mmCIF file of C-alpha atoms (C1' of nucleotides) in Angstrom:
data_model
loop_
_atom_site.group_PDB
_atom_site.id
_atom_site.type_symbol
_atom_site.label_atom_id
_atom_site.label_comp_id
_atom_site.label_asym_id
_atom_site.label_seq_id
_atom_site.Cartn_x
_atom_site.Cartn_y
_atom_site.Cartn_z
ATOM 1 C CA MET F 1095 -199.545 -83.244 -104.797
ATOM 2 C CA PRO F 1096 -200.188 -80.338 -107.255
ATOM 3 C CA TRP F 1097 -200.874 -82.515 -110.167
ATOM 4 C CA ARG F 1098 -203.902 -84.302 -108.563
ATOM 5 C CA VAL F 1099 -207.171 -83.838 -109.787
ATOM 6 C CA GLY F 1100 -209.997 -83.391 -107.672
ATOM 7 C CA PRO F 1101 -213.180 -85.714 -107.657
ATOM 8 C CA ALA F 1102 -215.451 -83.227 -109.008
ATOM 9 C CA ASP F 1103 -213.163 -82.529 -112.213
ATOM 10 C CA ARG F 1104 -212.651 -86.305 -112.293
ATOM 11 C CA ALA F 1105 -216.305 -86.845 -112.567
ATOM 12 C CA ALA F 1106 -216.350 -84.246 -115.161
ATOM 13 C CA GLY F 1107 -213.674 -86.299 -117.267
ATOM 14 C CA VAL F 1108 -210.902 -84.040 -116.469
ATOM 15 C CA ARG F 1109 -207.362 -85.976 -116.728
ATOM 16 C CA PRO F 1110 -204.277 -84.895 -114.924
ATOM 17 C CA ASP F 1111 -201.771 -82.572 -117.385
ATOM 18 C CA PRO F 1112 -199.535 -85.659 -118.534
ATOM 19 C CA TYR F 1113 -196.489 -83.410 -118.560
ATOM 20 C CA ARG F 1114 -196.977 -82.701 -114.693
ATOM 21 C CA VAL F 1115 -197.625 -86.449 -113.890
ATOM 22 C CA TRP F 1116 -194.498 -87.146 -115.661
ATOM 23 C CA LEU F 1117 -192.393 -84.370 -114.235
ATOM 24 C CA SER F 1118 -193.669 -85.539 -110.718
ATOM 25 C CA GLU F 1119 -192.948 -89.188 -111.234
ATOM 26 C CA VAL F 1120 -189.417 -88.661 -112.609
ATOM 27 C CA MET F 1121 -188.938 -86.444 -109.460
ATOM 28 C CA LEU F 1122 -190.065 -89.364 -107.190
ATOM 29 C CA GLN F 1123 -187.739 -91.903 -108.510
ATOM 30 C CA GLN F 1124 -185.848 -92.946 -105.615
ATOM 31 C CA THR F 1125 -187.081 -89.728 -103.815
ATOM 32 C CA THR F 1126 -189.321 -88.480 -101.172
ATOM 33 C CA VAL F 1127 -192.566 -86.727 -101.248
ATOM 34 C CA ALA F 1128 -191.143 -83.855 -98.946
ATOM 35 C CA ALA F 1129 -187.992 -83.599 -100.982
ATOM 36 C CA VAL F 1130 -189.542 -83.191 -104.232
ATOM 37 C CA ARG F 1131 -192.197 -80.598 -103.527
ATOM 38 C CA ALA F 1132 -190.305 -77.610 -103.547
ATOM 39 C CA TYR F 1133 -188.560 -78.597 -106.727
ATOM 40 C CA PHE F 1134 -191.613 -79.562 -108.697
ATOM 41 C CA ARG F 1135 -193.332 -76.096 -107.744
ATOM 42 C CA ARG F 1136 -190.220 -74.377 -108.903
ATOM 43 C CA PHE F 1137 -190.088 -76.249 -112.023
ATOM 44 C CA THR F 1138 -193.600 -75.825 -112.927
ATOM 45 C CA GLU F 1139 -193.270 -72.151 -112.187
ATOM 46 C CA LEU F 1140 -190.374 -71.832 -114.650
ATOM 47 C CA TRP F 1141 -191.283 -74.051 -117.130
ATOM 48 C CA PRO F 1142 -195.447 -74.752 -117.217
ATOM 49 C CA THR F 1143 -195.475 -76.871 -120.255
ATOM 50 C CA VAL F 1144 -193.015 -79.364 -121.925
ATOM 51 C CA GLY F 1145 -192.361 -77.190 -124.630
ATOM 52 C CA ASP F 1146 -190.810 -74.597 -122.207
ATOM 53 C CA LEU F 1147 -189.113 -77.081 -120.338
ATOM 54 C CA ALA F 1148 -187.476 -78.541 -123.822
ATOM 55 C CA ALA F 1149 -186.468 -74.923 -124.637
ATOM 56 C CA ALA F 1150 -184.685 -74.345 -121.308
ATOM 57 C CA PRO F 1151 -180.681 -74.256 -121.311
ATOM 58 C CA ASP F 1152 -179.054 -77.358 -120.209
ATOM 59 C CA ALA F 1153 -177.179 -75.391 -117.357
ATOM 60 C CA ALA F 1154 -180.423 -73.906 -116.226
ATOM 61 C CA VAL F 1155 -182.192 -77.166 -115.831
ATOM 62 C CA MET F 1156 -179.225 -78.937 -113.818
ATOM 63 C CA GLY F 1157 -179.033 -76.051 -111.540
ATOM 64 C CA GLU F 1158 -182.494 -76.069 -110.716
ATOM 65 C CA TRP F 1159 -182.076 -79.950 -110.280
ATOM 66 C CA ALA F 1160 -179.266 -79.745 -107.683
ATOM 67 C CA GLY F 1161 -179.530 -81.097 -104.431
ATOM 68 C CA LEU F 1162 -182.380 -83.597 -105.612
ATOM 69 C CA GLY F 1163 -179.754 -86.321 -106.570
ATOM 70 C CA TYR F 1164 -179.488 -88.613 -109.067
ATOM 71 C CA TYR F 1165 -178.503 -86.506 -112.044
ATOM 72 C CA ALA F 1166 -178.957 -88.606 -114.823
ATOM 73 C CA ARG F 1167 -182.626 -88.033 -114.186
ATOM 74 C CA ALA F 1168 -182.262 -84.252 -114.776
ATOM 75 C CA ARG F 1169 -180.418 -84.975 -118.070
ATOM 76 C CA ASN F 1170 -182.913 -87.516 -119.338
ATOM 77 C CA LEU F 1171 -185.489 -85.107 -118.521
ATOM 78 C CA LEU F 1172 -184.109 -82.671 -120.693
ATOM 79 C CA ALA F 1173 -183.510 -85.263 -123.234
ATOM 80 C CA CYS F 1174 -187.070 -86.460 -122.823
ATOM 81 C CA ALA F 1175 -188.656 -83.160 -123.163
ATOM 82 C CA ARG F 1176 -187.168 -82.321 -126.366
ATOM 83 C CA ALA F 1177 -187.943 -85.562 -127.938
ATOM 84 C CA VAL F 1178 -191.540 -84.875 -127.002
ATOM 85 C CA ALA F 1179 -191.298 -81.253 -128.265
ATOM 86 C CA GLN F 1180 -189.487 -82.280 -131.443
ATOM 87 C CA ARG F 1181 -190.742 -85.836 -132.302
ATOM 88 C CA HIS F 1182 -194.681 -85.835 -130.733
ATOM 89 C CA GLY F 1183 -195.688 -82.330 -131.169
ATOM 90 C CA GLY F 1184 -195.323 -81.226 -127.635
ATOM 91 C CA ARG F 1185 -197.799 -84.026 -126.614
ATOM 92 C CA PHE F 1186 -196.759 -87.065 -124.397
ATOM 93 C CA PRO F 1187 -197.439 -90.613 -126.078
ATOM 94 C CA ASP F 1188 -200.498 -91.916 -124.314
ATOM 95 C CA THR F 1189 -199.541 -95.729 -124.273
ATOM 96 C CA VAL F 1190 -196.984 -97.828 -122.193
ATOM 97 C CA GLU F 1191 -194.933 -98.560 -125.127
ATOM 98 C CA GLY F 1192 -194.535 -94.879 -126.361
ATOM 99 C CA LEU F 1193 -193.784 -93.655 -123.045
ATOM 100 C CA ARG F 1194 -191.278 -96.440 -122.312
ATOM 101 C CA ALA F 1195 -189.172 -95.200 -125.562
ATOM 102 C CA LEU F 1196 -188.550 -92.142 -124.385
ATOM 103 C CA PRO F 1197 -185.567 -91.392 -122.001
ATOM 104 C CA GLY F 1198 -185.420 -91.761 -118.487
ATOM 105 C CA ILE F 1199 -189.031 -93.344 -118.889
ATOM 106 C CA GLY F 1200 -188.608 -97.241 -117.475
ATOM 107 C CA PRO F 1201 -191.384 -99.888 -116.716
ATOM 108 C CA TYR F 1202 -192.295 -97.961 -113.519
ATOM 109 C CA THR F 1203 -192.584 -94.424 -115.113
ATOM 110 C CA ALA F 1204 -194.204 -95.559 -118.036
ATOM 111 C CA ALA F 1205 -197.325 -97.346 -116.457
ATOM 112 C CA ALA F 1206 -197.724 -94.769 -113.885
ATOM 113 C CA VAL F 1207 -198.270 -92.195 -116.642
ATOM 114 C CA ALA F 1208 -200.146 -93.943 -118.849
ATOM 115 C CA SER F 1209 -202.392 -95.050 -115.895
ATOM 116 C CA ILE F 1210 -202.808 -91.670 -114.059
ATOM 117 C CA ALA F 1211 -202.574 -89.240 -116.878
ATOM 118 C CA PHE F 1212 -204.368 -91.444 -119.459
ATOM 119 C CA ASP F 1213 -206.459 -93.779 -117.499
ATOM 120 C CA ARG F 1214 -204.846 -96.905 -119.007
ATOM 121 C CA PRO F 1215 -205.113 -100.156 -117.450
ATOM 122 C CA ALA F 1216 -201.434 -100.349 -116.809
ATOM 123 C CA VAL F 1217 -199.415 -102.348 -113.968
ATOM 124 C CA VAL F 1218 -197.689 -99.801 -111.848
ATOM 125 C CA VAL F 1219 -195.179 -101.379 -109.575
ATOM 126 C CA ASP F 1220 -192.887 -99.044 -107.495
ATOM 127 C CA GLY F 1221 -191.318 -99.861 -103.978
ATOM 128 C CA ASN F 1222 -194.726 -98.988 -102.357
ATOM 129 C CA VAL F 1223 -196.625 -101.623 -104.589
ATOM 130 C CA GLU F 1224 -193.898 -104.453 -104.131
ATOM 131 C CA ARG F 1225 -194.404 -104.137 -100.326
ATOM 132 C CA VAL F 1226 -198.267 -103.856 -100.539
ATOM 133 C CA VAL F 1227 -198.396 -106.896 -102.742
ATOM 134 C CA ALA F 1228 -195.880 -109.042 -100.763
ATOM 135 C CA ARG F 1229 -197.588 -108.603 -97.905
ATOM 136 C CA LEU F 1230 -201.113 -109.114 -99.074
ATOM 137 C CA PHE F 1231 -199.651 -112.339 -100.746
ATOM 138 C CA ALA F 1232 -197.107 -113.105 -98.086
ATOM 139 C CA VAL F 1233 -194.324 -113.347 -100.819
ATOM 140 C CA GLU F 1234 -191.301 -114.450 -98.885
ATOM 141 C CA THR F 1235 -188.917 -114.571 -102.097
ATOM 142 C CA PRO F 1236 -186.379 -111.824 -101.382
ATOM 143 C CA LEU F 1237 -186.164 -109.125 -103.857
ATOM 144 C CA PRO F 1238 -185.015 -108.499 -106.299
ATOM 145 C CA ALA F 1239 -185.708 -111.852 -107.475
ATOM 146 C CA ALA F 1240 -189.373 -111.688 -106.280
ATOM 147 C CA LYS F 1241 -189.841 -108.867 -108.734
ATOM 148 C CA ALA F 1242 -191.303 -110.538 -111.751
ATOM 149 C CA GLU F 1243 -193.881 -112.664 -109.458
ATOM 150 C CA LEU F 1244 -194.906 -109.367 -107.596
ATOM 151 C CA THR F 1245 -195.497 -107.736 -110.670
ATOM 152 C CA ARG F 1246 -197.530 -110.594 -111.929
ATOM 153 C CA LEU F 1247 -199.652 -110.598 -108.627
ATOM 154 C CA ALA F 1248 -199.949 -106.718 -109.066
ATOM 155 C CA GLY F 1249 -201.556 -107.427 -112.574
ATOM 156 C CA LEU F 1250 -204.286 -109.492 -110.942
ATOM 157 C CA LEU F 1251 -205.237 -106.763 -108.736
ATOM 158 C CA THR F 1252 -205.129 -104.111 -111.496
ATOM 159 C CA PRO F 1253 -208.922 -103.203 -112.458
ATOM 160 C CA ALA F 1254 -210.224 -102.116 -115.771
ATOM 161 C CA ASP F 1255 -212.568 -99.426 -114.240
ATOM 162 C CA ARG F 1256 -210.252 -96.242 -112.776
ATOM 163 C CA PRO F 1257 -206.945 -97.807 -113.494
ATOM 164 C CA GLY F 1258 -205.295 -94.526 -112.604
ATOM 165 C CA ASP F 1259 -207.254 -94.146 -109.006
ATOM 166 C CA HIS F 1260 -206.080 -97.754 -108.247
ATOM 167 C CA ALA F 1261 -202.264 -97.223 -108.944
ATOM 168 C CA GLN F 1262 -202.713 -94.080 -107.131
ATOM 169 C CA ALA F 1263 -204.623 -95.735 -104.403
ATOM 170 C CA MET F 1264 -201.893 -98.867 -103.962
ATOM 171 C CA MET F 1265 -198.953 -96.556 -104.050
ATOM 172 C CA ASP F 1266 -200.566 -94.153 -101.238
ATOM 173 C CA LEU F 1267 -201.690 -97.429 -99.335
ATOM 174 C CA GLY F 1268 -197.961 -98.091 -99.216
ATOM 175 C CA ALA F 1269 -196.931 -94.552 -98.362
ATOM 176 C CA THR F 1270 -198.921 -94.076 -95.428
ATOM 177 C CA ILE F 1271 -200.532 -97.227 -93.794
ATOM 178 C CA CYS F 1272 -198.414 -100.185 -95.275
ATOM 179 C CA THR F 1273 -195.098 -98.646 -94.570
ATOM 180 C CA PRO F 1274 -191.910 -100.278 -94.495
ATOM 181 C CA ARG F 1275 -191.356 -100.403 -90.682
ATOM 182 C CA LYS F 1276 -194.025 -100.529 -88.334
ATOM 183 C CA PRO F 1277 -197.281 -100.422 -90.847
ATOM 184 C CA ALA F 1278 -200.555 -99.501 -89.267
ATOM 185 C CA CYS F 1279 -202.421 -102.675 -89.888
ATOM 186 C CA GLY F 1280 -205.420 -101.528 -87.657
ATOM 187 C CA ILE F 1281 -206.526 -99.028 -89.884
ATOM 188 C CA CYS F 1282 -205.599 -100.770 -93.061
ATOM 189 C CA PRO F 1283 -208.964 -100.881 -95.727
ATOM 190 C CA VAL F 1284 -207.758 -104.555 -97.028
ATOM 191 C CA MET F 1285 -206.634 -106.088 -93.814
ATOM 192 C CA ALA F 1286 -209.166 -108.749 -94.088
ATOM 193 C CA PHE F 1287 -207.635 -110.021 -97.077
ATOM 194 C CA CYS F 1288 -203.721 -109.638 -96.031
ATOM 195 C CA GLU F 1289 -202.161 -113.204 -96.276
ATOM 196 C CA GLY F 1290 -199.171 -111.325 -94.614
ATOM 197 C CA ARG F 1291 -200.769 -110.086 -91.339
ATOM 198 C CA LYS F 1292 -202.784 -113.434 -90.896
ATOM 199 C CA GLN F 1293 -199.242 -115.024 -90.754
ATOM 200 C CA GLY F 1294 -197.786 -112.428 -88.638
ATOM 201 C CA ILE F 1295 -195.456 -111.742 -91.133
ATOM 202 C CA ALA F 1296 -196.277 -108.599 -92.515
ATOM 203 C CA ASP F 1297 -193.781 -106.358 -90.815
ATOM 204 C CA ASP F 1298 -190.810 -108.418 -92.098
ATOM 205 C CA LEU F 1299 -191.934 -108.171 -96.061
ATOM 206 C CA PRO F 1300 -190.664 -107.693 -98.517
ATOM 207 C CA ARG F 1301 -187.510 -109.940 -97.599
ATOM 208 C CA LYS F 1302 -184.533 -108.268 -99.424
ATOM 209 C CA VAL F 1303 -180.924 -109.569 -99.789
ATOM 210 C CA PRO F 1304 -178.406 -107.874 -98.021
ATOM 211 C CA LYS F 1305 -176.637 -105.044 -99.359
ATOM 212 C CA ALA F 1306 -172.677 -104.624 -99.438
ATOM 213 C CA ALA F 1307 -171.064 -102.310 -96.955
ATOM 214 C CA LYS F 1308 -170.011 -98.763 -98.216
ATOM 215 C CA PRO F 1309 -166.105 -98.774 -98.392
ATOM 216 C CA THR F 1310 -164.823 -94.972 -97.986
ATOM 217 C CA ARG F 1311 -162.731 -93.140 -100.054
ATOM 218 C CA GLN F 1312 -160.461 -89.878 -99.678
ATOM 219 C CA GLY F 1313 -159.854 -86.915 -102.113
ATOM 220 C CA ILE F 1314 -159.651 -83.277 -102.162
ATOM 221 C CA VAL F 1315 -161.191 -80.309 -103.962
ATOM 222 C CA TRP F 1316 -159.529 -76.828 -104.937
ATOM 223 C CA VAL F 1317 -161.484 -73.779 -104.598
ATOM 224 C CA ALA F 1318 -159.787 -70.825 -106.120
ATOM 225 C CA ARG F 1319 -161.350 -67.523 -104.854
ATOM 226 C CA ARG F 1320 -160.888 -64.193 -106.560
ATOM 227 C CA PRO F 1321 -160.981 -60.849 -105.093
ATOM 228 C CA ASP F 1322 -164.416 -60.082 -106.504
ATOM 229 C CA GLY F 1323 -165.899 -63.204 -104.881
ATOM 230 C CA ALA F 1324 -165.765 -65.376 -108.497
ATOM 231 C CA LEU F 1325 -164.776 -69.073 -107.901
ATOM 232 C CA VAL F 1326 -163.163 -71.500 -110.442
ATOM 233 C CA LEU F 1327 -165.632 -74.210 -111.322
ATOM 234 C CA GLU F 1328 -165.925 -76.710 -113.905
ATOM 235 C CA ARG F 1329 -168.935 -78.512 -115.675
ATOM 236 C CA ARG F 1330 -168.508 -82.520 -114.728
ATOM 237 C CA VAL F 1331 -168.954 -84.831 -117.956
ATOM 238 C CA ASP F 1332 -172.357 -85.931 -118.677
ATOM 239 C CA LYS F 1333 -172.083 -89.523 -117.312
ATOM 240 C CA GLY F 1334 -171.150 -91.218 -113.929
ATOM 241 C CA LEU F 1335 -171.042 -89.397 -110.492
ATOM 242 C CA LEU F 1336 -172.733 -85.767 -110.253
ATOM 243 C CA GLY F 1337 -172.487 -86.070 -114.258
ATOM 244 C CA GLY F 1338 -173.290 -82.952 -115.876
ATOM 245 C CA MET F 1339 -173.370 -80.827 -112.784
ATOM 246 C CA LEU F 1340 -170.898 -77.821 -111.864
ATOM 247 C CA GLY F 1341 -168.302 -78.528 -109.310
ATOM 248 C CA PHE F 1342 -164.986 -77.684 -108.113
ATOM 249 C CA PRO F 1343 -161.804 -79.206 -109.763
ATOM 250 C CA GLY F 1344 -160.758 -82.375 -107.629
ATOM 251 C CA ASP F 1345 -158.285 -85.153 -107.838
ATOM 252 C CA GLY F 1346 -158.797 -88.800 -107.967
ATOM 253 C CA TRP F 1347 -161.733 -89.196 -105.322
ATOM 254 C CA ASP F 1348 -163.747 -90.133 -108.364
ATOM 255 C CA GLY F 1349 -161.012 -92.252 -109.784
ATOM 256 C CA ALA F 1350 -160.236 -89.823 -112.610
ATOM 257 C CA GLY F 1351 -157.029 -88.364 -111.074
ATOM 258 C CA GLY F 1352 -155.805 -84.626 -111.594
ATOM 259 C CA GLU F 1353 -154.074 -81.785 -110.325
ATOM 260 C CA ALA F 1354 -155.025 -78.527 -108.887
ATOM 261 C CA PRO F 1355 -156.404 -76.283 -111.380
ATOM 262 C CA LEU F 1356 -153.710 -73.263 -111.002
ATOM 263 C CA SER F 1357 -150.226 -72.934 -109.278
ATOM 264 C CA ALA F 1358 -151.367 -70.879 -106.157
ATOM 265 C CA ASP F 1359 -150.567 -70.899 -102.242
ATOM 266 C CA TRP F 1360 -153.231 -73.666 -101.530
ATOM 267 C CA ARG F 1361 -154.183 -73.887 -98.072
ATOM 268 C CA VAL F 1362 -156.516 -76.791 -96.741
ATOM 269 C CA VAL F 1363 -159.187 -75.419 -94.458
ATOM 270 C CA GLY F 1364 -161.172 -78.453 -93.570
ATOM 271 C CA GLU F 1365 -162.833 -81.776 -94.500
ATOM 272 C CA VAL F 1366 -166.241 -82.579 -96.058
ATOM 273 C CA ARG F 1367 -167.824 -85.692 -95.075
ATOM 274 C CA HIS F 1368 -170.485 -87.051 -97.497
ATOM 275 C CA THR F 1369 -172.009 -90.306 -98.281
ATOM 276 C CA PHE F 1370 -173.037 -91.370 -102.130
ATOM 277 C CA THR F 1371 -175.368 -94.620 -102.888
ATOM 278 C CA HIS F 1372 -171.978 -96.930 -102.838
ATOM 279 C CA PHE F 1373 -169.218 -95.111 -100.849
ATOM 280 C CA HIS F 1374 -168.476 -92.671 -98.117
ATOM 281 C CA LEU F 1375 -166.246 -89.990 -98.912
ATOM 282 C CA ILE F 1376 -163.951 -87.810 -97.091
ATOM 283 C CA LEU F 1377 -162.873 -84.644 -98.980
ATOM 284 C CA SER F 1378 -160.391 -82.112 -97.903
ATOM 285 C CA VAL F 1379 -161.309 -78.619 -99.229
ATOM 286 C CA ALA F 1380 -158.228 -76.661 -100.407
ATOM 287 C CA VAL F 1381 -158.650 -72.733 -100.914
ATOM 288 C CA ALA F 1382 -156.139 -70.161 -102.507
ATOM 289 C CA ASP F 1383 -156.752 -66.610 -103.343
ATOM 290 C CA THR F 1384 -155.754 -65.716 -106.620
ATOM 291 C CA GLU F 1385 -156.486 -64.002 -109.929
ATOM 292 C CA ALA F 1386 -154.393 -66.620 -111.964
ATOM 293 C CA VAL F 1387 -155.985 -67.958 -115.227
ATOM 294 C CA PRO F 1388 -157.121 -71.816 -114.349
ATOM 295 C CA LEU F 1389 -155.810 -74.684 -116.214
ATOM 296 C CA ARG F 1390 -159.336 -76.458 -115.663
ATOM 297 C CA GLY F 1391 -162.551 -74.997 -115.250
ATOM 298 C CA GLU F 1392 -163.312 -71.317 -115.500
ATOM 299 C CA TRP F 1393 -164.101 -68.151 -112.872
ATOM 300 C CA MET F 1394 -167.641 -67.948 -112.495
ATOM 301 C CA ALA F 1395 -169.614 -65.310 -110.211
ATOM 302 C CA MET F 1396 -173.274 -64.334 -109.289
ATOM 303 C CA PRO F 1397 -175.346 -63.915 -111.114
ATOM 304 C CA ALA F 1398 -174.192 -66.508 -113.832
ATOM 305 C CA PHE F 1399 -173.335 -68.704 -111.053
ATOM 306 C CA HIS F 1400 -175.182 -69.344 -107.613
ATOM 307 C CA ALA F 1401 -174.393 -71.736 -104.864
ATOM 308 C CA THR F 1402 -177.506 -73.483 -105.292
ATOM 309 C CA ASP F 1403 -176.757 -74.562 -108.817
ATOM 310 C CA LEU F 1404 -174.352 -77.126 -106.813
ATOM 311 C CA PRO F 1405 -174.592 -80.688 -105.773
ATOM 312 C CA THR F 1406 -174.910 -81.345 -102.058
ATOM 313 C CA LEU F 1407 -171.566 -82.251 -101.839
ATOM 314 C CA MET F 1408 -169.917 -79.313 -103.503
ATOM 315 C CA ARG F 1409 -172.357 -76.972 -101.863
ATOM 316 C CA LYS F 1410 -170.674 -78.487 -98.731
ATOM 317 C CA ALA F 1411 -167.201 -77.869 -100.139
ATOM 318 C CA HIS F 1412 -168.592 -74.186 -101.166
ATOM 319 C CA ASP F 1413 -170.017 -73.172 -97.811
ATOM 320 C CA LEU F 1414 -166.386 -74.126 -96.406
ATOM 321 C CA ALA F 1415 -164.378 -72.505 -98.518
ATOM 322 C CA VAL F 1416 -166.259 -69.498 -98.416
ATOM 323 C CA ALA F 1417 -166.271 -69.170 -94.627
ATOM 324 C CA ALA F 1418 -162.770 -69.651 -94.353
ATOM 325 C CA GLY F 1419 -160.919 -66.509 -94.250
ATOM 326 C CA GLY F 1420 -157.905 -65.842 -96.356
ATOM 327 C CA ALA F 1421 -155.084 -63.209 -97.842
ATOM 328 C CA HIS F 1422 -158.424 -61.834 -99.535
ATOM 329 C CA PRO F 1423 -161.438 -62.174 -97.317
ATOM 330 C CA PRO F 1424 -164.405 -62.574 -99.620
ATOM 331 C CA ARG F 1425 -167.223 -60.538 -98.981
ATOM 332 C CA PRO F 1426 -169.579 -62.548 -96.884
ATOM 333 C CA LEU F 1427 -171.822 -64.157 -99.260
ATOM 334 C CA ALA F 1428 -175.575 -64.488 -97.954
ATOM 335 C CA LEU F 1429 -176.079 -68.584 -98.023
ATOM 336 C CA GLU F 1430 -179.379 -69.087 -99.320
ATOM 337 C CA PRO F 1431 -181.403 -71.956 -97.725
ATOM 338 C CA MET F 1432 -181.305 -75.040 -99.809
ATOM 339 C CA ALA F 1433 -184.468 -75.388 -101.680
ATOM 340 C CA ASN F 1434 -185.573 -78.856 -100.057
ATOM 341 C CA GLN F 1435 -185.150 -77.350 -96.804
ATOM 342 C CA LEU F 1436 -187.871 -75.211 -97.365
ATOM 343 C CA SER F 1437 -190.528 -78.154 -97.756
ATOM 344 C CA HIS F 1438 -192.492 -79.602 -95.059
ATOM 345 C CA PRO F 1439 -194.342 -83.287 -95.246
ATOM 346 C CA VAL F 1440 -197.817 -82.939 -95.244
ATOM 347 C CA GLY F 1441 -200.332 -85.755 -94.576
ATOM 348 C CA TYR F 1442 -201.798 -88.063 -97.442
ATOM 349 C CA LEU F 1443 -205.080 -89.193 -96.115
ATOM 350 C CA GLY F 1444 -206.527 -85.678 -96.587
ATOM 351 C CA GLN F 1445 -205.771 -86.168 -100.169
ATOM 352 C CA TYR F 1446 -207.531 -89.478 -100.772
ATOM 353 C CA GLU F 1447 -209.791 -89.805 -103.501
ATOM 354 C CA SER F 1448 -210.471 -93.420 -102.856
ATOM 355 C CA LEU F 1449 -209.074 -96.819 -101.541
ATOM 356 C CA PRO F 1450 -210.251 -100.130 -102.514
ATOM 357 C CA GLY F 1451 -212.787 -101.402 -99.724
ATOM 358 C CA SER F 1452 -213.762 -99.706 -97.170
ATOM 359 C CA MET F 1453 -212.109 -95.813 -97.870
ATOM 360 C CA GLU F 1454 -213.852 -96.001 -101.064
ATOM 361 C CA GLY F 1455 -215.648 -92.612 -101.320
ATOM 362 C CA GLU F 1456 -214.003 -90.672 -98.689
ATOM 363 C CA GLU F 1457 -213.002 -87.310 -100.080
ATOM 364 C CA GLY F 1458 -210.360 -84.744 -98.686
ATOM 365 C "C1'" DC Y 867 -178.011 -108.759 -114.455
ATOM 366 C "C1'" DA Y 868 -175.796 -106.401 -111.205
ATOM 367 C "C1'" DG Y 869 -173.228 -102.181 -110.347
ATOM 368 C "C1'" DC Y 870 -173.881 -97.677 -110.629
ATOM 369 C "C1'" DC Y 871 -176.145 -93.087 -109.661
ATOM 370 C "C1'" DG Y 872 -177.758 -88.563 -104.352
ATOM 371 C "C1'" DT Y 873 -179.836 -87.287 -100.756
ATOM 372 C "C1'" DG Y 874 -182.058 -85.823 -96.205
ATOM 373 C "C1'" DG Y 875 -184.894 -87.989 -92.673
ATOM 374 C "C1'" DG Y 876 -185.744 -91.724 -89.097
ATOM 375 C "C1'" DC Y 877 -184.450 -94.369 -85.449
ATOM 376 C "C1'" DT M 800 -173.855 -89.621 -83.788
ATOM 377 C "C1'" DG M 801 -174.044 -93.120 -87.447
ATOM 378 C "C1'" DC M 802 -176.223 -96.179 -89.759
ATOM 379 C "C1'" DC M 803 -180.113 -97.429 -92.402
ATOM 380 C "C1'" DC M 804 -183.144 -96.781 -95.654
ATOM 381 C "C1'" DA M 805 -186.616 -94.759 -99.864
ATOM 382 C "C1'" DA M 806 -191.967 -93.342 -104.950
ATOM 383 C "C1'" DG M 807 -185.986 -96.566 -110.556
ATOM 384 C "C1'" DG M 808 -183.415 -96.419 -114.951
ATOM 385 C "C1'" DC M 809 -179.314 -97.289 -117.425
ATOM 386 C "C1'" DT M 810 -175.473 -100.107 -118.831
#
DNA sequence: CAGCCGTGGGC
DNA sequence: TGCCCAAGGCT
């Protein structure tokens, strides 16, 4: 990833830019590297410093985050940037405690930024580290109950020397070798010390409590289309599902209830299926061609609004509604590819700076 | 502290 | 195709 500092620079005392480390760590919360890469590039192009981000309009940041998910992260990202700019003079705190006090920065992100950006000996525990440590010490207690014990054990491994490199090495080990399924124990640099492998249970660790089944909800969104291509959209409240994001007015599929945003000849043109973290959704998409003034939301059109500003569920509804013909067939809109379809995974092995044990000194 | 909160890729 | 999953934080 672009925030990484090469061995020569690191030897010269160069540390990664805390802003870029923080931004990438927030984006990587519960999100894959492949999905993050294009977003990280775009954000740092638009807003090279935390001050630039702090000065950005809410709608611009939410629109750029669209498609990445967990939208509270984007709201907290902006709140954090503004706090750093206004209360810390544009510099990130260089301690775990200082970082932890900022919005959207929890135990993991505080430790990661303190460790990677400031070389503090913080104990960095993400899902990768939990897995690596559970296997190394053959911890059979299921998560999340095992969390405290895994953190304690991870602390035993954290060195005073080069803690930032250690943290990244642990996470890289989990991402590339000590993987959730079919770990590559044969090429693991620490296989000799792995109690899980010795006991033949590494593949099954860490154990986790089974998750509840997802219910299926149903609902509808209304897509009002104007002859000039404008659509009726509304900004969702800053909490809950898709909070703070643009969307089409909908009914009670999210529990809020509601009616069509305006009176018109609504036609259901199809349905969209989407799965959220804790439920499946079957969403009917109704379309009407009208120029009426909406009771909810407002008419929006390019360039102020772009389809890529929508979260994925709404993007699906948008694409279906725009593709559906009507009394006033809209001009064909060029559907831009979603940003995260432009990125491709690349191997991490070439980026290793160091790993404990046999991979020490191996450079990319 | 358990529930809430997205998404796309792998199998 | 459908199910399962993965680099947290907030309340």
